[in-house]
Amino acid sequence: LYALSLDIPLGYAGVVSLGHAAFFGVGAYTAGLFSKFVWGAPLPGLLVAAILSGASGFVVSLIVARFRHFTLIMLTLGIGLLMQEIANRAHWLDTAAREMHRYLRNQRPAALILLDIDGFKQVNDNRGHAAGDALLQQLAAVLHESLRSVDTPGRLGGDEFGIVLPETDLEHAREVAERIRQYVERLGRADDALARPYTLSLGVAQVGPRHANVDAWVRQADVALYLAKAQGRNRVCTSSPEAVAP
């Protein structure tokens, strides 16, 4: 009744009732055993169980009444933490440089993915910077879900992100990029708040002997990203290790 008095939908009120009933059943049984052991009679225990059950129903009702706001707050905090775990440009470049040095020493493969959100400026202009920030936060969550613990995602500036993939050749890096592209495309189509679905363009480059330094490797991935945008966006393009970036 308290749940309904707070104008909670019937489904949520049902959750309250189920929680209340479950707590009462377990509490009555436990308290009954306890009271029988202490007082030799179950009545005091049932009284205690009733008091505990009533209190629990009140607490559960309060939680359910604020459930939506609580969920929104927790999601916002969680996504904010994800953005904090995304490497900044300097840290990301340091990680890429370490992988390049490892390649030069041991000839172990590594790849970079550069990506950005198609039409991100229009999102900011038409729907405000809050909407743009929400897209960036959602993309950060997608990257954390899609990558291995050894991979390093980073925000390079604006809506441009990069990923360092150790022990990954060009073919497998392209598969990772395509999986991320498809994931974001599905999310964009499912977001009714957007005026149009949002997508990603991604460029992939594997480290190779013609890269004089990490900047050359990054430029190679940037060339592939430019090709993805020039060919219509919402796609993955690659650049072979033998190619030389301008």
PDB file of N, CA, C and O in Angstrom, residues 139-182:
ATOM      1  N   LEU A 139      30.684   5.646 -26.111  1.00  0.00           N
ATOM      2  CA  LEU A 139      31.757   5.038 -26.898  1.00  0.00           C
ATOM      3  C   LEU A 139      32.848   4.487 -25.986  1.00  0.00           C
ATOM      4  O   LEU A 139      33.399   3.409 -26.244  1.00  0.00           O
ATOM      5  N   ALA A 140      33.178   5.211 -24.919  1.00  0.00           N
ATOM      6  CA  ALA A 140      34.163   4.717 -23.964  1.00  0.00           C
ATOM      7  C   ALA A 140      33.717   3.392 -23.362  1.00  0.00           C
ATOM      8  O   ALA A 140      34.518   2.459 -23.204  1.00  0.00           O
ATOM      9  N   ALA A 141      32.431   3.277 -23.041  1.00  0.00           N
ATOM     10  CA  ALA A 141      31.903   2.023 -22.497  1.00  0.00           C
ATOM     11  C   ALA A 141      32.005   0.900 -23.523  1.00  0.00           C
ATOM     12  O   ALA A 141      32.352  -0.244 -23.185  1.00  0.00           O
ATOM     13  N   VAL A 142      31.713   1.198 -24.788  1.00  0.00           N
ATOM     14  CA  VAL A 142      31.806   0.187 -25.850  1.00  0.00           C
ATOM     15  C   VAL A 142      33.239  -0.322 -25.973  1.00  0.00           C
ATOM     16  O   VAL A 142      33.477  -1.532 -26.108  1.00  0.00           O
ATOM     17  N   LEU A 143      34.208   0.590 -25.929  1.00  0.00           N
ATOM     18  CA  LEU A 143      35.600   0.186 -26.061  1.00  0.00           C
ATOM     19  C   LEU A 143      36.017  -0.731 -24.916  1.00  0.00           C
ATOM     20  O   LEU A 143      36.700  -1.742 -25.130  1.00  0.00           O
ATOM     21  N   HIS A 144      35.600  -0.401 -23.695  1.00  0.00           N
ATOM     22  CA  HIS A 144      35.951  -1.249 -22.558  1.00  0.00           C
ATOM     23  C   HIS A 144      35.320  -2.633 -22.679  1.00  0.00           C
ATOM     24  O   HIS A 144      35.927  -3.638 -22.299  1.00  0.00           O
ATOM     25  N   GLU A 145      34.120  -2.706 -23.219  1.00  0.00           N
ATOM     26  CA  GLU A 145      33.459  -3.996 -23.370  1.00  0.00           C
ATOM     27  C   GLU A 145      34.049  -4.819 -24.507  1.00  0.00           C
ATOM     28  O   GLU A 145      33.985  -6.048 -24.481  1.00  0.00           O
ATOM     29  N   SER A 146      34.622  -4.161 -25.502  1.00  0.00           N
ATOM     30  CA  SER A 146      35.033  -4.835 -26.725  1.00  0.00           C
ATOM     31  C   SER A 146      36.499  -5.236 -26.746  1.00  0.00           C
ATOM     32  O   SER A 146      36.903  -6.020 -27.617  1.00  0.00           O
ATOM     33  N   LEU A 147      37.300  -4.708 -25.841  1.00  0.00           N
ATOM     34  CA  LEU A 147      38.743  -4.897 -25.914  1.00  0.00           C
ATOM     35  C   LEU A 147      39.260  -5.828 -24.824  1.00  0.00           C
ATOM     36  O   LEU A 147      38.605  -6.055 -23.812  1.00  0.00           O
ATOM     37  N   ARG A 148      40.454  -6.329 -25.050  1.00  0.00           N
ATOM     38  CA  ARG A 148      41.131  -7.162 -24.051  1.00  0.00           C
ATOM     39  C   ARG A 148      41.763  -6.271 -22.980  1.00  0.00           C
ATOM     40  O   ARG A 148      41.916  -5.062 -23.170  1.00  0.00           O
ATOM     41  N   SER A 149      42.140  -6.896 -21.891  1.00  0.00           N
ATOM     42  CA  SER A 149      42.764  -6.129 -20.812  1.00  0.00           C
ATOM     43  C   SER A 149      44.129  -5.588 -21.228  1.00  0.00           C
ATOM     44  O   SER A 149      44.590  -4.579 -20.677  1.00  0.00           O
ATOM     45  N   VAL A 150      44.800  -6.228 -22.198  1.00  0.00           N
ATOM     46  CA  VAL A 150      46.122  -5.763 -22.626  1.00  0.00           C
ATOM     47  C   VAL A 150      46.036  -4.636 -23.646  1.00  0.00           C
ATOM     48  O   VAL A 150      47.042  -3.989 -23.944  1.00  0.00           O
ATOM     49  N   ASP A 151      44.858  -4.397 -24.218  1.00  0.00           N
ATOM     50  CA  ASP A 151      44.684  -3.332 -25.194  1.00  0.00           C
ATOM     51  C   ASP A 151      44.554  -1.988 -24.478  1.00  0.00           C
ATOM     52  O   ASP A 151      44.082  -1.927 -23.338  1.00  0.00           O
ATOM     53  N   THR A 152      44.925  -0.919 -25.146  1.00  0.00           N
ATOM     54  CA  THR A 152      44.882   0.408 -24.543  1.00  0.00           C
ATOM     55  C   THR A 152      44.060   1.361 -25.393  1.00  0.00           C
ATOM     56  O   THR A 152      44.517   1.798 -26.459  1.00  0.00           O
ATOM     57  N   PRO A 153      42.842   1.684 -24.961  1.00  0.00           N
ATOM     58  CA  PRO A 153      42.086   2.731 -25.647  1.00  0.00           C
ATOM     59  C   PRO A 153      42.493   4.104 -25.123  1.00  0.00           C
ATOM     60  O   PRO A 153      42.833   4.261 -23.949  1.00  0.00           O
ATOM     61  N   GLY A 154      42.455   5.094 -25.975  1.00  0.00           N
ATOM     62  CA  GLY A 154      42.807   6.444 -25.558  1.00  0.00           C
ATOM     63  C   GLY A 154      41.983   7.469 -26.309  1.00  0.00           C
ATOM     64  O   GLY A 154      41.562   7.239 -27.441  1.00  0.00           O
ATOM     65  N   ARG A 155      41.752   8.588 -25.668  1.00  0.00           N
ATOM     66  CA  ARG A 155      41.075   9.706 -26.327  1.00  0.00           C
ATOM     67  C   ARG A 155      42.151  10.682 -26.782  1.00  0.00           C
ATOM     68  O   ARG A 155      42.880  11.246 -25.969  1.00  0.00           O
ATOM     69  N   LEU A 156      42.229  10.882 -28.106  1.00  0.00           N
ATOM     70  CA  LEU A 156      43.306  11.681 -28.676  1.00  0.00           C
ATOM     71  C   LEU A 156      42.927  13.138 -28.815  1.00  0.00           C
ATOM     72  O   LEU A 156      43.793  13.984 -29.039  1.00  0.00           O
ATOM     73  N   GLY A 157      41.648  13.444 -28.714  1.00  0.00           N
ATOM     74  CA  GLY A 157      41.193  14.821 -28.823  1.00  0.00           C
ATOM     75  C   GLY A 157      39.837  14.871 -29.481  1.00  0.00           C
ATOM     76  O   GLY A 157      39.576  14.147 -30.448  1.00  0.00           O
ATOM     77  N   GLY A 158      38.939  15.712 -28.951  1.00  0.00           N
ATOM     78  CA  GLY A 158      37.598  15.803 -29.519  1.00  0.00           C
ATOM     79  C   GLY A 158      36.899  14.455 -29.488  1.00  0.00           C
ATOM     80  O   GLY A 158      36.787  13.825 -28.439  1.00  0.00           O
ATOM     81  N   ASP A 159      36.435  14.018 -30.667  1.00  0.00           N
ATOM     82  CA  ASP A 159      35.765  12.726 -30.752  1.00  0.00           C
ATOM     83  C   ASP A 159      36.674  11.661 -31.341  1.00  0.00           C
ATOM     84  O   ASP A 159      36.205  10.586 -31.724  1.00  0.00           O
ATOM     85  N   GLU A 160      37.981  11.925 -31.406  1.00  0.00           N
ATOM     86  CA  GLU A 160      38.917  10.951 -31.974  1.00  0.00           C
ATOM     87  C   GLU A 160      39.505  10.079 -30.863  1.00  0.00           C
ATOM     88  O   GLU A 160      40.021  10.590 -29.868  1.00  0.00           O
ATOM     89  N   PHE A 161      39.412   8.775 -31.079  1.00  0.00           N
ATOM     90  CA  PHE A 161      39.946   7.807 -30.137  1.00  0.00           C
ATOM     91  C   PHE A 161      40.972   6.935 -30.855  1.00  0.00           C
ATOM     92  O   PHE A 161      40.943   6.788 -32.087  1.00  0.00           O
ATOM     93  N   GLY A 162      41.860   6.360 -30.081  1.00  0.00           N
ATOM     94  CA  GLY A 162      42.825   5.406 -30.621  1.00  0.00           C
ATOM     95  C   GLY A 162      42.892   4.164 -29.757  1.00  0.00           C
ATOM     96  O   GLY A 162      42.558   4.198 -28.569  1.00  0.00           O
ATOM     97  N   ILE A 163      43.310   3.061 -30.357  1.00  0.00           N
ATOM     98  CA  ILE A 163      43.447   1.792 -29.640  1.00  0.00           C
ATOM     99  C   ILE A 163      44.794   1.182 -30.006  1.00  0.00           C
ATOM    100  O   ILE A 163      45.128   1.063 -31.187  1.00  0.00           O
ATOM    101  N   VAL A 164      45.566   0.799 -28.995  1.00  0.00           N
ATOM    102  CA  VAL A 164      46.808   0.061 -29.206  1.00  0.00           C
ATOM    103  C   VAL A 164      46.508  -1.416 -28.960  1.00  0.00           C
ATOM    104  O   VAL A 164      46.016  -1.786 -27.891  1.00  0.00           O
ATOM    105  N   LEU A 165      46.821  -2.248 -29.953  1.00  0.00           N
ATOM    106  CA  LEU A 165      46.541  -3.685 -29.886  1.00  0.00           C
ATOM    107  C   LEU A 165      47.856  -4.457 -29.927  1.00  0.00           C
ATOM    108  O   LEU A 165      48.413  -4.693 -31.014  1.00  0.00           O
ATOM    109  N   PRO A 166      48.386  -4.872 -28.785  1.00  0.00           N
ATOM    110  CA  PRO A 166      49.604  -5.685 -28.793  1.00  0.00           C
ATOM    111  C   PRO A 166      49.329  -7.080 -29.367  1.00  0.00           C
ATOM    112  O   PRO A 166      48.199  -7.582 -29.316  1.00  0.00           O
ATOM    113  N   GLU A 167      50.375  -7.691 -29.905  1.00  0.00           N
ATOM    114  CA  GLU A 167      50.288  -9.067 -30.399  1.00  0.00           C
ATOM    115  C   GLU A 167      49.119  -9.253 -31.369  1.00  0.00           C
ATOM    116  O   GLU A 167      48.392 -10.248 -31.317  1.00  0.00           O
ATOM    117  N   THR A 168      48.933  -8.290 -32.259  1.00  0.00           N
ATOM    118  CA  THR A 168      47.788  -8.314 -33.173  1.00  0.00           C
ATOM    119  C   THR A 168      48.253  -7.911 -34.565  1.00  0.00           C
ATOM    120  O   THR A 168      48.843  -6.837 -34.735  1.00  0.00           O
ATOM    121  N   ASP A 169      47.987  -8.773 -35.552  1.00  0.00           N
ATOM    122  CA  ASP A 169      48.344  -8.423 -36.916  1.00  0.00           C
ATOM    123  C   ASP A 169      47.210  -7.628 -37.563  1.00  0.00           C
ATOM    124  O   ASP A 169      46.165  -7.377 -36.948  1.00  0.00           O
ATOM    125  N   LEU A 170      47.405  -7.263 -38.829  1.00  0.00           N
ATOM    126  CA  LEU A 170      46.457  -6.380 -39.498  1.00  0.00           C
ATOM    127  C   LEU A 170      45.080  -7.025 -39.641  1.00  0.00           C
ATOM    128  O   LEU A 170      44.051  -6.372 -39.432  1.00  0.00           O
ATOM    129  N   GLU A 171      45.058  -8.297 -39.992  1.00  0.00           N
ATOM    130  CA  GLU A 171      43.775  -8.973 -40.201  1.00  0.00           C
ATOM    131  C   GLU A 171      42.952  -9.013 -38.927  1.00  0.00           C
ATOM    132  O   GLU A 171      41.753  -8.714 -38.933  1.00  0.00           O
ATOM    133  N   HIS A 172      43.594  -9.387 -37.825  1.00  0.00           N
ATOM    134  CA  HIS A 172      42.845  -9.477 -36.567  1.00  0.00           C
ATOM    135  C   HIS A 172      42.470  -8.092 -36.036  1.00  0.00           C
ATOM    136  O   HIS A 172      41.410  -7.926 -35.425  1.00  0.00           O
ATOM    137  N   ALA A 173      43.329  -7.099 -36.279  1.00  0.00           N
ATOM    138  CA  ALA A 173      42.981  -5.742 -35.863  1.00  0.00           C
ATOM    139  C   ALA A 173      41.770  -5.239 -36.634  1.00  0.00           C
ATOM    140  O   ALA A 173      40.907  -4.551 -36.073  1.00  0.00           O
ATOM    141  N   ARG A 174      41.697  -5.594 -37.915  1.00  0.00           N
ATOM    142  CA  ARG A 174      40.529  -5.195 -38.700  1.00  0.00           C
ATOM    143  C   ARG A 174      39.262  -5.849 -38.144  1.00  0.00           C
ATOM    144  O   ARG A 174      38.196  -5.225 -38.103  1.00  0.00           O
ATOM    145  N   GLU A 175      39.366  -7.100 -37.718  1.00  0.00           N
ATOM    146  CA  GLU A 175      38.207  -7.781 -37.134  1.00  0.00           C
ATOM    147  C   GLU A 175      37.747  -7.071 -35.864  1.00  0.00           C
ATOM    148  O   GLU A 175      36.539  -6.920 -35.629  1.00  0.00           O
ATOM    149  N   VAL A 176      38.694  -6.638 -35.040  1.00  0.00           N
ATOM    150  CA  VAL A 176      38.341  -5.894 -33.826  1.00  0.00           C
ATOM    151  C   VAL A 176      37.629  -4.594 -34.195  1.00  0.00           C
ATOM    152  O   VAL A 176      36.589  -4.239 -33.618  1.00  0.00           O
ATOM    153  N   ALA A 177      38.188  -3.874 -35.160  1.00  0.00           N
ATOM    154  CA  ALA A 177      37.594  -2.609 -35.575  1.00  0.00           C
ATOM    155  C   ALA A 177      36.189  -2.805 -36.134  1.00  0.00           C
ATOM    156  O   ALA A 177      35.272  -2.026 -35.842  1.00  0.00           O
ATOM    157  N   GLU A 178      36.006  -3.844 -36.928  1.00  0.00           N
ATOM    158  CA  GLU A 178      34.691  -4.100 -37.507  1.00  0.00           C
ATOM    159  C   GLU A 178      33.685  -4.482 -36.429  1.00  0.00           C
ATOM    160  O   GLU A 178      32.513  -4.075 -36.488  1.00  0.00           O
ATOM    161  N   ARG A 179      34.115  -5.224 -35.437  1.00  0.00           N
ATOM    162  CA  ARG A 179      33.216  -5.576 -34.335  1.00  0.00           C
ATOM    163  C   ARG A 179      32.765  -4.329 -33.577  1.00  0.00           C
ATOM    164  O   ARG A 179      31.587  -4.195 -33.231  1.00  0.00           O
ATOM    165  N   ILE A 180      33.699  -3.406 -33.336  1.00  0.00           N
ATOM    166  CA  ILE A 180      33.343  -2.156 -32.658  1.00  0.00           C
ATOM    167  C   ILE A 180      32.392  -1.336 -33.522  1.00  0.00           C
ATOM    168  O   ILE A 180      31.412  -0.763 -33.028  1.00  0.00           O
ATOM    169  N   ARG A 181      32.677  -1.259 -34.820  1.00  0.00           N
ATOM    170  CA  ARG A 181      31.820  -0.485 -35.730  1.00  0.00           C
ATOM    171  C   ARG A 181      30.392  -1.006 -35.716  1.00  0.00           C
ATOM    172  O   ARG A 181      29.427  -0.239 -35.615  1.00  0.00           O
ATOM    173  N   GLN A 182      30.231  -2.326 -35.806  1.00  0.00           N
ATOM    174  CA  GLN A 182      28.897  -2.918 -35.822  1.00  0.00           C
ATOM    175  C   GLN A 182      28.185  -2.705 -34.487  1.00  0.00           C
ATOM    176  O   GLN A 182      26.970  -2.449 -34.451  1.00  0.00           O
TER     177      GLN A 182
END
